[in-house]
């Protein structure tokens, strides 16, 4: 009885830790996105400071590739959109994960109690 | 006290940790502010350079060539800068534009620094608060933290468990309760707990209510066992006493009726010998009833067929702690027992003896007659025992009536008996509470004079558990009634007296 519960408990704990890992992973990914967003925002603003006569380059690998300013602006805007989308996605993901982990935590505590109960019973029966 | 200290320490630990974390945040903020300050310094320097750069057409400079070497060079295109905008975007721009970019960056840096300093201030305030909290909880400050812990509840739980575990005679059947408490606590409470149990039968019951059902059952089983032991003892002594007076029935009685068997001896002994009724209990309650024994001795002196009922004071002590509900249940049973006994004693002389073939029959006799209808005895608290003992009106009951009552009472009493098995260990003590309010019963049995000293006397001593059988339960009693410890030794003597008397009669 107690062993079965223990096994189950262990499995659930493993799942839970996995979930926690996922959560932390997505959190860090989100943070990265956040910094990227800030950077791109700066780039966009600074691109606005330039005028059409300025040449804009994009560093791709080892080379600087010349880009049109408008094109660069569009690219940056697109990039910003993408980042924003990503952030939103991660946000929902995080919420989901949190909910799941909360549920899981409850389940775990219930299991733990059960386990302790079983253990206590086992001890009492001996 | 030690616990308290520990708990507060734990609490303190939590506070300290909170403070540490907050301080960490503050430190982190500081570091980042430092970083941004450096960045902004760099930008300022850059800005200065950019300002002055276009002043000349060209500059003679030493160009770093690898990490080790420098070589002389010339800086031309002084108004032409390639700026890294971020995210690998570069822009070729004039120094003027570069300065704009730098200004823009400086703004950003400044906002970052502002945010950070705000956060830092926030957390510094929190650190202060936490420090205050720490002071408070450690009792150093001017404030006192009012805290209630759940220790008592847990204690109750552990108590229940422990109690069971500690009964030497019982195998602990269950133990669904987790041992959440520290061991020391358990040990602490264990002692008082045991004492409590010993004295307060009802109280334990009540407490059990808060515990698991399993435990309750275990407890009941135990009590049953104890009771059985006691019964066995009683029977032995009775048998010895009566010398096979009419004890054949007793042996035949089923286990369920064992209790009745105890009560039965009086019935079986037809002669209303004065000392006789009391004799059984004088033997049985070695631990309890020094008083009863004294009474007995007095009785012995009397030549009259007198049954005197004595009661012990001890039960009262117990009763104080007893839960009302449980008490009721038990007292009823008890009452019946006592009634039974008395009636038996009374009835036998006259009639119905033939009808009472087994102890169970006696049990069934106890019914109330209301409006000519036999009604099983329900009231617990109302004891008719006094009236019964007076024996004034018992004659009114006809044999037929009696039979009827018996029939009806049968089912009822059956239930009772089954229930009572479990409870008796605890209940005897309650008997004093029963107030004799009931009209006299109609079973007339006894022509002699009954001197009643107390309403419920016989039952109490009779049912009392014998100490040797129940070490755990009786411990406290023994302590309390140290003076009464003597009885066990006395009892045998007296028994022998009775025996001798009976032998003489024979």
Short mmCIF file of C-alpha atoms in Angstrom, two decimals, chain A:
data_model
loop_
_atom_site.label_atom_id
_atom_site.label_comp_id
_atom_site.label_asym_id
_atom_site.label_seq_id
_atom_site.Cartn_x
_atom_site.Cartn_y
_atom_site.Cartn_z
CA UNK A 1 0.00 0.00 0.00
CA UNK A 2 2.55 2.47 1.19
CA UNK A 3 4.98 1.42 -1.49
CA UNK A 4 2.49 1.82 -4.25
CA UNK A 5 1.68 5.25 -3.04
CA UNK A 6 5.32 6.03 -2.75
CA UNK A 7 5.90 5.01 -6.32
CA UNK A 8 3.07 7.12 -7.48
CA UNK A 9 4.27 9.97 -5.38
CA UNK A 10 7.71 9.71 -6.86
CA UNK A 11 6.40 9.70 -10.38
CA UNK A 12 4.29 12.71 -9.66
CA UNK A 13 7.19 14.50 -8.09
CA UNK A 14 9.27 13.81 -11.17
CA UNK A 15 6.55 15.20 -13.32
CA UNK A 16 6.33 18.18 -11.14
CA UNK A 17 10.03 18.92 -11.29
CA UNK A 18 9.87 18.55 -15.05
CA UNK A 19 7.11 21.06 -15.08
CA UNK A 20 9.10 23.39 -12.94
CA UNK A 21 11.95 23.09 -15.40
CA UNK A 22 9.66 24.00 -18.21
CA UNK A 23 8.44 26.96 -16.32
CA UNK A 24 11.89 28.27 -15.61
CA UNK A 25 12.90 27.66 -19.21
CA UNK A 26 10.07 29.67 -20.58
CA UNK A 27 10.68 32.35 -18.03
CA UNK A 28 14.26 32.75 -19.12
CA UNK A 29 13.22 32.70 -22.77
CA UNK A 30 10.78 35.41 -22.05
CA UNK A 31 13.43 37.45 -20.35
CA UNK A 32 15.62 37.12 -23.40
CA UNK A 33 12.79 38.26 -25.57
CA UNK A 34 12.29 41.18 -23.28
CA UNK A 35 15.85 42.37 -23.73
CA UNK A 36 15.61 41.87 -27.44
CA UNK A 37 12.50 43.91 -27.50
CA UNK A 38 14.23 46.72 -25.69
CA UNK A 39 17.17 46.59 -28.06
CA UNK A 40 15.02 46.60 -31.12
CA UNK A 41 13.02 49.43 -29.78
CA UNK A 42 16.20 51.42 -29.43
CA UNK A 43 17.25 50.50 -32.93
CA UNK A 44 13.95 51.60 -34.29
CA UNK A 45 14.10 54.91 -32.53
CA UNK A 46 17.62 55.48 -33.68
CA UNK A 47 16.79 54.58 -37.19
CA UNK A 48 14.21 57.26 -36.99
CA UNK A 49 16.93 59.69 -36.14
CA UNK A 50 18.70 58.96 -39.40
CA UNK A 51 17.69 60.34 -42.69
CA UNK A 52 17.57 58.78 -46.10
CA UNK A 53 21.10 59.76 -46.99
CA UNK A 54 22.52 57.55 -44.29
CA UNK A 55 23.49 54.09 -45.24
CA UNK A 56 22.46 51.27 -43.00
CA UNK A 57 24.22 47.98 -42.72
CA UNK A 58 23.23 44.73 -41.25
CA UNK A 59 25.92 42.51 -39.87
CA UNK A 60 25.28 39.06 -41.23
CA UNK A 61 27.94 36.70 -40.16
CA UNK A 62 31.25 38.35 -40.79
CA UNK A 63 30.06 40.86 -43.35
CA UNK A 64 28.20 44.07 -43.23
CA UNK A 65 25.42 44.00 -45.72
CA UNK A 66 24.17 47.26 -47.00
CA UNK A 67 20.51 47.81 -46.49
CA UNK A 68 18.11 50.45 -47.50
CA UNK A 69 17.01 52.60 -44.60
CA UNK A 70 13.33 52.09 -45.23
CA UNK A 71 13.90 48.43 -45.66
CA UNK A 72 15.83 48.37 -42.45
CA UNK A 73 13.06 50.20 -40.71
CA UNK A 74 10.49 47.75 -42.00
CA UNK A 75 12.64 44.83 -40.96
CA UNK A 76 13.05 46.20 -37.50
CA UNK A 77 9.34 46.85 -37.19
CA UNK A 78 8.62 43.35 -38.30
CA UNK A 79 11.12 42.04 -35.87
CA UNK A 80 9.47 44.01 -33.12
CA UNK A 81 6.14 42.56 -34.03
CA UNK A 82 7.56 39.11 -33.97
CA UNK A 83 9.14 39.66 -30.61
CA UNK A 84 5.93 41.01 -29.20
CA UNK A 85 4.09 38.00 -30.50
CA UNK A 86 6.63 35.74 -28.96
CA UNK A 87 6.36 37.47 -25.66
CA UNK A 88 2.64 37.09 -25.68
CA UNK A 89 2.92 33.46 -26.54
CA UNK A 90 5.29 32.89 -23.68
CA UNK A 91 3.02 34.77 -21.38
CA UNK A 92 0.09 32.50 -22.06
CA UNK A 93 2.36 29.51 -21.88
CA UNK A 94 3.59 30.63 -18.52
CA UNK A 95 0.12 31.15 -17.21
CA UNK A 96 -0.85 27.74 -18.35
CA UNK A 97 2.18 26.20 -16.78
CA UNK A 98 1.59 27.96 -13.55
CA UNK A 99 -1.94 26.74 -13.36
CA UNK A 100 -0.82 23.26 -14.13
CA UNK A 101 1.89 23.32 -11.55
CA UNK A 102 -0.53 24.63 -8.97
CA UNK A 103 -2.85 21.78 -9.64
CA UNK A 104 0.01 19.42 -9.56
CA UNK A 105 1.17 20.79 -6.28
CA UNK A 106 -2.21 20.15 -4.75
CA UNK A 107 -2.18 16.66 -6.08
CA UNK A 108 1.24 16.17 -4.65
CA UNK A 109 0.30 17.35 -1.23
CA UNK A 110 -2.69 15.05 -1.25
CA UNK A 111 -0.53 12.17 -2.26
CA UNK A 112 1.96 13.00 0.37
CA UNK A 113 -0.66 12.96 3.03
CA UNK A 114 -1.92 9.68 1.78
CA UNK A 115 1.53 8.31 1.81
CA UNK A 116 2.20 9.43 5.31
CA UNK A 117 -1.07 7.98 6.37
CA UNK A 118 -0.19 4.70 4.81
CA UNK A 119 3.17 4.78 6.40
CA UNK A 120 1.65 5.48 9.75
CA UNK A 121 -0.73 2.61 9.28
CA UNK A 122 2.05 0.31 8.36
CA UNK A 123 3.92 1.30 11.45
CA UNK A 124 0.86 0.83 13.56
CA UNK A 125 0.22 -2.62 12.18
CA UNK A 126 3.68 -3.86 12.80
#
